[in-house]
């Protein structure tokens, strides 16, 4: 059984920073990948960052240069440092994981099969 537990959400003013963390248990695959997606009511998931088994990373254009994804050496703790937050970053943020296979590219974190309970991030102007 895979469990993903997020923490670190909250409310900040525009330009502020937050750091999200995700502690994973049950990830025993050599080819696992972990990442983050966000979602607001009535909209589809937006994959924003991921780390793959070859240590490559993915960032959505909307967060590139402002957000940084990292993973502890044990591969079970994932973090997302979010700087220069904007009102449009406000959403529920979810940690996600899966077994990732390269098929002409790595899968989008919005499509990962294991998902945490989410943590709310709000940036006000």
XYZ file of C-alpha atoms in Angstrom, residues 6-13 16-21 36-40 48 66-67 80 82-83 85-94 118-124:
42
model
C 1.499 16.332 2.284
C 2.198 19.255 4.572
C 3.235 22.886 4.298
C 0.321 24.609 2.587
C -1.035 27.924 3.779
C -1.830 31.510 2.861
C 0.675 34.152 1.757
C 0.657 37.507 0.019
C 5.655 35.202 -0.785
C 7.058 31.689 -0.467
C 5.894 28.334 0.798
C 7.515 24.927 0.975
C 5.442 21.794 0.546
C 6.604 18.402 1.751
C 3.009 17.508 -7.754
C -0.129 18.620 -9.471
C -2.668 21.247 -8.515
C -6.351 21.660 -9.052
C -9.006 24.313 -8.518
C 3.467 21.289 -12.236
C 9.777 30.024 -9.401
C 9.223 26.487 -8.099
C 8.347 21.691 -3.532
C 7.494 27.772 -4.173
C 8.789 31.316 -4.506
C 3.731 33.073 -5.457
C 0.957 34.683 -7.474
C -2.822 34.648 -6.993
C -3.115 32.289 -9.965
C -1.027 29.738 -8.033
C -3.865 29.376 -5.515
C -5.124 25.786 -5.622
C -5.182 22.477 -3.835
C -1.766 20.902 -4.277
C -1.395 17.142 -4.415
C -3.823 17.487 -0.793
C -2.865 20.732 0.880
C -4.328 24.161 0.146
C -2.136 26.991 -1.108
C -3.555 30.505 -1.298
C -1.705 33.573 -2.559
C -3.575 36.843 -2.214
